[in-house]
Every structure is written in C-alpha cells, then in structure tokens.
Amino acid sequence: MIIKCPWCGPRDSSEFVYQGEGGRTRPDQSSTDQSAWNAYVYDRVNTAGDHDEIWQHSGGCRSHLKIIRNTVTHKVLSVVFACDTQDQEKPA
Amino acid sequence: MSPRRAASGGLIDRSRTIRFTFDGQEFTGHPGDTVASALLANGVSLFGRSFKYHRPRGILAAGVDEPNALVTVLRGEAREPNIQATMLEIHDGLKVVSQNRFPSLGLDVGALNQLASKLLGAGFYYKTFMGPVIGPLKGTRFWMFCEHLIRRAAGLGKAGLAPDPSRYERMNAFCDVLVVGSGPAGLMAAKAAAENGARVILAEQSARLGGSANWSEDTIDAMPARDWAAGVVADLTTTSNVTMLPRTSVWGYYDGNTIAALERVTDHKTSPRIGEPRQRHWTIRAGKVVLATGAFERPLVFPGNDRPCVMLASAAERFAVEYGILPGEKVAIFTNNDSAYRSAMTMQEAGCRIVAIVDVRTDISPAARAIAVRTGAEILTSRAVTSTEGGKKLHCIKVQDYDIRSGAVSGDARSIDADCLLVSGGWSPVINLASQAGARAEWSERVQAFLPPKDADGWVGAGAFNGTFSLEAALAEGLAAGGASAIDVPAVVDAALDIAPAPVFEIEAKGKAFVDFQHDVTADDVRLAHREGFQSVEHLKRYTTLGMATDQGKTSNVAGLAIMANALGKQIPEVGTTRFRPPFAPVTIGALAAERFGEIRPERLTPMHDWHVAHGATFYSAGLWHRPMIYGLPGETVEQAYVREVKTTREAAGIADVSTLGKIMVQGPDAAYFLDRVYTNTFSTLPVGKARYGLMLREDGLVLDDGTTWRLGRHDFLMTTTTANAGKVMQHLEFLLDVIWPELKVTLTSVTDQWAGASIAGPRSREVLAACVSGTAVDNETLPFMGIVYGEVDGAPVMICRLSFSGELAYEVYSGAGHGTHLWQALIEAGKPFGMVAYGLEALGTMRIEKGHVTGAEIDGRVTARDLHLDWMLSKKKPFVGSMMMDREGLVGPDRLQLVGIMSLDNLPLNGGAHIVEELDRENPHDSIGHMTAACYSPMLGRHIGLALVKAGKSRHGQRVFTSDPLRKRFGPVEIVSHHFYDPEGKRMHG
Ligand SMILES: [Zn+2]
C-alpha cells in the first residue's frame, strides 16, 4: 500500500502508523458528558468499505494524516493533513 | 525406446558440454539445457517417486507447472529440496539428487504403499490414526504416537540442517509498465510501452526470453517466431528505458500494484562473478501491470495417467523444438481439443512416429483432420485411453470406445504400442496473479477454463492469459496493453486451430486416475470426499489436499473442480473456484530475508558507553538501549555487586548514567497550557528554574507514564519520560497537538540523544558537586529540592536539577551529548575523595523498590493513578487527558489491584511475576489475589522484598499471605506491607 503524504510524497505504508478511526469527535476538553467521552474512546464504526482513518507518517515528517481508505480493496482514496480538517478551537 | 536427443535442432549450444550429477551418476548436457531436458537426452525417464504411493513418476510438463520432477540441489553442506527439474538450468559441477525414495530411485521400498493404498485415500490421516476411545492411546494420542513415523515416510524433499552459505539481496524498483511474461504478447506490450517512452520492466521466469515463440512453428513478420522474438528482445535490451529480467518469477501481486519477484541470478553459473548474489528479490512498484502469463495445458484424468513417458503435448513440443529432445519413438496422442494436432505435427517433423491420435470427440475440425492425415497417424475419434502399461516406462496404451454424451466407456480394449503418450485436456489461462490482485475468475464455456475478468484495476491482460489463443489476436492485445495503436500488428502465419476443447476432464474406468500428481490425489479421492460430505471447494481442497502441494495445483485445479461439480450434479461455475494466493512459484526464505538475518536491531549506546565497558560494567538491553547492570569487581556475584553499590550510595555517594531517559522539549506560548492538559497535575504555576514530577494518563483514564518536567524558560519546558515509554509519549503528544488541538502554539522536539545525563545520589553528593561545579553554588539555598542551576564542570557547560529517584539527596547533571564522557570522568574524579561509586540498573532498581517508586513494571497499562496511590497528583481544578474516564465504574472501588510492598518471611528471594495467594496449594494453585511486579534483596532492610499489585492491597497491610510461583517452584510465606520500605518521610532527599 502506498500513501501519498501531502508533505513527503508517495511513500510505502511501512513508514506510517495507524492511529485510529478518523470520524471520531473528541468532546471539548471541559466536557463532562460521560457518554460522549465513552463514545470517543471506545465506539468504532469499523466499516467494510470507505473508511475514515488517521495515520501518522512516523517514519517521515511525523504529520498526522486524515485518510479515506477502502478497507476491502486497500485503495487509498484521499489523504489530507489531519490538522486541516479539525474545527479551530481557541484556547480558553 | 527411451527419450533421446535428436541429431540436430533445438536452441541449445551443442558445441559445449556440461557435466553434472544426478543421484551420484555423472551426466552431460549443453548450455541451454535444464536438468529435465539433459536427463531426457540421456534416456532418463524416471525422475522421482510420488508423495503417498511412491509410484514411479517422470516428466509431465516442461516449465513451472511441472508437478513430478522435483529434485534436491546439493551446494556444499547445504541442500535445497523440491526444485523443479524443468526450471533448473545445468552448469558444470551441479549436483542434484532425486527425492522420496529409499534406498534408491529404481528400487523403492515405499512403493509397497501401493498395496496398502486402500488405507491412504482422502483424509487417511484422520481416519486411520484416530485412536481408541479409552486407554493410553485414546483420541489423538495415537496420532501423536504415529506422527513422527508418518512424517518420515511421507513428504517431499528433506531440508538440510546446514546453514545456507549463499548471499541474497533485495532490490526496489519503480516502473510505469511491468510486463509479466515474454511470449509474443508480452514482447509486443513491452515494445509498444517502450516506444511510448514509458519506463518498462519485462520479467520472464525462464532463462530464455520469448516464451512460446521459442517452441512454436509459427511465423511472425515473415520470419520464424523465435527469430522475430530474438529480434524484439535484442532491441528492447538496448533500449535505455527498458529493464529485462530473465530468470525472474513474479510470485506475488499486492495492493497498489506492488509486485514481488524472484530473480535467479547465479543458480545457473558454475562460478558467479565476485559480488553476485545467488538470488535477488525484487519489490516492483508499477504504474500498470501487463499480465501476459500465457496458459497451462491441462492433463486428462484417466487410469494410469501418471506413468513415466505420459507427458503434456505442449511439453513434448517444447522439449523437441527448444531442447532438441525426442521424448519417444512411437508417440500416441490423447486429446479433447485441436491443439494436440499441432503438437503431433511438430513431433512428427522432429522425427517421432505418431502411431495414433485418440480423440474423445466424435467430430474434429477439417484443419485438425488435415494435420492428422499429414502425420500419418491413425485417427481414433470417439475413443479414450483407459489404461497404460509398462513399469518405469510406457509400453502400450489401451483404448476403448467412448461416448462423449454419457462419458461411458465400452467395448473391448485395444492395445496400441507406444513409448510415449502425449495428453491434452485443454488450456487454463495462468490467472494466478490477477486472482491475487483480487480479480474474480469467470468460467468460459467455450474455452472450458476460468478467464480473468474484463475490467480490472491496475493491470491489463494480453494473449493466452485472456483466453486469446490466436497468435495474431495475442499480438494485437499485446500492442493495446502496451498503450500503442500506431504500430501495425505484424503479419502472422500459424496453425490456425481453435483450441476450444470438448468438456471432458476425466475418463472414468477401473484404476487409479490422478488429478493432483504432486499430492497423489485421485479422482476417486475427490468423489470419496464428496460422499463424506465435503461439498464446498474449500473443504474439498483441505480434506483431499488437492492443489495444496508446492505446485499449488497448476495442472490439477480445474479437473478437480470438474469432478467435484459432476459428483454434486452442478455446473463448474456453480461450484466456484478457490482464490490463488502468493507465492505463484516457490520462493527461498533466504531471498526474502536477504541481508536481514542475525541481530539486526540497531543498538543505542549512551555517550558514556565506552567508559562503562572499560570499567567492568555488564549490560542489560532495555529496548534498543544497552545500560550498565552492575559494575562488578573481580569475584563479585551480581547480588554482591549491587548490594555494595547501593550501600555505598546510601552511605556516601553513587553515580549512574541516566542519559537514556526520554527527553522532549515542549516549547511555545501555549506550552504551559498544553502541559496542564496532558499532565494530571498543574505546570502553568511552576516557576522558571524549577522542576516538577508529573503523571500522564491515557484517554481511557489509565496511567500512561510519569517523569519530571523542568521549566527552563517561560515558554520552554524539558520533559523527561521513562526510557521505555519515550516513543509512546512523543506519539501521544504529537497526536494531541496535530489532530485534537492544532490551534495550540506548541512545538515538540525529541532531544533524548542530545543530552548526556548523570545522576549523583547519596548524602555526600552535594560535596561532590561543590568540588567540581563552577559558575554556580549548589548549596540548599541556591539549589533547593527540584531547583535548577547552570554551571560548568571542567569547562563543560552543565544544567543541574536536584531531584531524586533513589530517595537520597541527589542531582541530575546534564551536558551536551558530546561532552558526556568528559563530564562523567570529571564527576568520577571529583567523587573519589568521597568514596563515590558508579552504580548500575540493579542498584537503581533496588533503591527504587526500597522507596516504593513505580516504573514500567507497575505502569503496565492496566493501573490507575489511585491504584498506585498517586491520587494526590490528580488535580481537581482543571480537566486533563483521561480525567473524565479515570473514575468510571470498575476503575475505582476497593477490589482494585493496588500497589503494596511484599516482604519475604522465609528469608528466600522473591520473583517478579509470582502470584500472591491467600491459601498455598502447590498441586493446584488457585485464587490469585495479585502478582509481584519487582523483587530484590534490600541491603538497607537486610530482607528480600518486592513490590506487588494486590487486590484491595492498601487494606491488607500486615497480612500474611503467600507467594506462589509454580513455574519456578517458589512457594513461601510473605507479608503485605506499605510500599514505602525506606525513609517513608523522605527526610534524606530533602536533607
Ligand atoms: Zn510525510
């Protein structure tokens, strides 16, 4: 599998580490909604098909990447920096 | 008559002679020969004994599909079994031996298995070796008892025990177009792609490029096909954007057009050039793959079809044209399709006499009939071969009437003298690689074979691979696959036969008819499996082992499916096919490993490593790090050494190398705020020039790591982590900053390797520092507990923090890694008047157990801060990572495993990993209440002590329980105590 890192270019998947599903939303740091926290930590979609994922280019630029990958064909459909896809939240 | 070499013909170099041995006997051949062709040339027809029944076997195929002729190659002490004689080129000095025979190939005791063949049918292991229901050999014990005997009797070649002396290498390559197969379609594709300017790699598993052009009698572009192919090969070889890889088997097709291939670089050479590896493993990333892998001819299944001198028709053609071999004098042909007529013509032209063409069909095409007439053969339509006679050679075949509608055999058997029978049961495109790539095969009624799907992602097919058996069409497909339309397809003259076969796979008659030659699976075995309820192809395959030998059923899969479909009363497409998996052809483990064998992990050494070595340290490996365990004096045991080191440190001073601690610079305007979020305690209130002990949780609320973090400036923090968790913590922090809080202005830099660190501990440590540090005072006022100062030691700039892991008054002194040894030596010198010793991990571990400090042994991914009595570090004023998850049900409560101290009551050592139990039961250990995480002999207490995680541990202080360690046979009474064994008030480190 080859992942096209937006910073480093196309690289072998062995340079990357899977860092979990990408569709999860972490509750706000000060949130006390226990079920939202439980969902963030434990709930997984585990799609057979197009799947949102976070990978880190740990053997390269160390960026975290948001990837859409088909878990059946292993085809990588899109790769963007994970930080570009997050809602901007200001420090309190 | 035996097989022999024709007086002329073939692409071998008859001007040179090569000598090699087979079973110790010397044979000769010529450059261009394989072991198979050279032995056939010498009249050898018996190549091996079959897997289960030890039946004599000869050559069936001419290439990578050969199931029978497996040999073992001897190279010095090393032996490599199961090499196909048809793929093994000869060279001077080559030594091969036959397999699966005892005492010799000609006289084989195992052939007696044929008499016991009733016992050896499908699933015979399971049936025969199920033991009685009761008694000493009940159930599978009988099988275990018999297994080693069976394993010796069965099986193919034996692997050697000697190390493989060969060198292998790996290669990564990239190309726009990878062409697999160099037959006419493949060559055309490579030529077209190369002319388009693409970077092309052409891989061919045989030594000679050109594929079927080497043994067909066709004409391309007004010249013999082989000359045309040689011309294209010569052009491509000199084209700069083309890489030609002969002797290269493409064995794996992986995601993203990643292709695995094995190149046999010097297997065919007597003396390789200096530096040449034996084999080279290629990982090729291709923009597009052209699969021009051709088709395998299938044998027909009939009684006696495995006798030596029964051969595939196309294999005989190849032996005749490419190697100048006549496999027999009187050749009979048995077929269900027209392609065998072309073979008949070729063999007749090579000098054989075609005695009969037996065809299961009632009608044959005029073109085929015309060829048959030209060969002078007797044409026997509506007939089938129902047995063969002979021993290790063929003498005659028996032919009976055959009804193609019912499949029934009838009438008297007619005997036809023949010393060679050529068989053709149709053609199966070699779709293995496409199947590996995920393509679903589609059954073609016309070709009676599985074809690759029309639409594919990443690859395109050409030629016989597609089921395209006309040469002209194959060339056109090759051109298109290579991305060209401009070049006209060269003019072609070929036999113009339609190879579409009659749907006949098996002739049912009395006698053993083999489907899978290599695993000795007969047609009756397949039917037996069906009767016993194995109805899915996957089950059939596993129960009979059909297609599971080293050839992966290249000649047997379709016939096996057809027989199964017939038994089920279904059509072949309804039964389906199994998916092909890598490797397409066997791959040596050596080539996969290449240079990666032995100890291949990198070593991490601290800047002071050489000093430790020179001063008697013995080492532990901690992850990749090598850390001093003890600095033993002559004659000291490990325990004596660490006891001395601990005592001296606690009484005077000791120094330890702590350079391995993970160190991360956390910098930026939001750094303090970020640390407040990731640590359970607060760092934003930490003054510049002070350090603080911090605890980190995971998102699920369990403990991740601990360590001290030093505030070097308003926006600059130096975080330390445990040695083992440095990478994990870095990744955790990077994830939070990059994914969760990208708005925070913080950067992280790993500086573990940039700093050398020495910890000086003990009541006289301050005096040691005072003696060598300049530029700063180190008194209690200037350098209080957790304070940081900057100075110099013998000219080297240092940063000193007063903190303690040992529980003593202690300091960590850091310098740039380049000054590490210099700093260390200066500190050692300064410590001499105070009796300071260097201490290793054993002493460090002992002192931390005495103090009850936790480390990776306790922070095992299952403990909470409360379990470790670190509740005091959990801030209630702010949320932090894990704060909402750490108090969930199950993570709190009285029954959690909690950190305690353990004291041995029998004065014997304790072991990490031992269980703690309330009731000692050596025979049947049960009801563990926890486990030991660390143990040592405490010099300060004079006792064997340890730390443990024990259920409700805090409430059990003072209880007498037992350690139970059945593996190491250590049982004994212990007392649960507080984990603070030594100086619980911490007076010493604050002193
Ligand atoms: Zn990158």
Coordinates of C-alpha atoms in Angstrom, one line a residue, chain B residues 689 766-784 787-794 796-801 811-814:
Chain B
G689 CA 14.1 27.3 37.1
R766 CA 26.4 17.8 47.3
E767 CA 30.0 17.8 48.4
V768 CA 30.9 16.0 45.2
L769 CA 29.2 18.7 43.1
A770 CA 30.7 21.5 45.1
A771 CA 34.1 20.1 44.4
C772 CA 33.7 20.2 40.6
V773 CA 31.0 22.6 39.6
S774 CA 32.0 26.2 38.9
G775 CA 29.8 29.2 37.9
T776 CA 27.1 28.4 40.5
A777 CA 26.7 27.5 44.1
V778 CA 25.0 24.2 44.9
D779 CA 24.0 24.8 48.5
N780 CA 20.5 24.3 49.7
E781 CA 19.7 27.9 49.2
T782 CA 20.8 28.2 45.6
L783 CA 19.8 24.7 44.6
P784 CA 16.8 23.6 46.7
G787 CA 15.7 23.5 41.7
I788 CA 17.7 24.0 38.5
V789 CA 21.0 25.8 38.1
Y790 CA 23.5 26.2 35.3
G791 CA 27.3 26.0 35.6
E792 CA 30.4 24.3 34.3
V793 CA 32.2 21.1 35.1
D794 CA 35.8 21.1 34.0
A796 CA 31.8 21.7 30.0
P797 CA 28.5 23.7 30.4
V798 CA 26.1 21.8 32.5
M799 CA 22.5 22.1 33.8
I800 CA 21.8 20.6 37.2
C801 CA 18.5 19.7 38.7
Y811 CA 21.2 15.6 41.5
E812 CA 20.9 15.1 37.8
V813 CA 23.7 16.7 35.9
Y814 CA 23.2 17.2 32.1

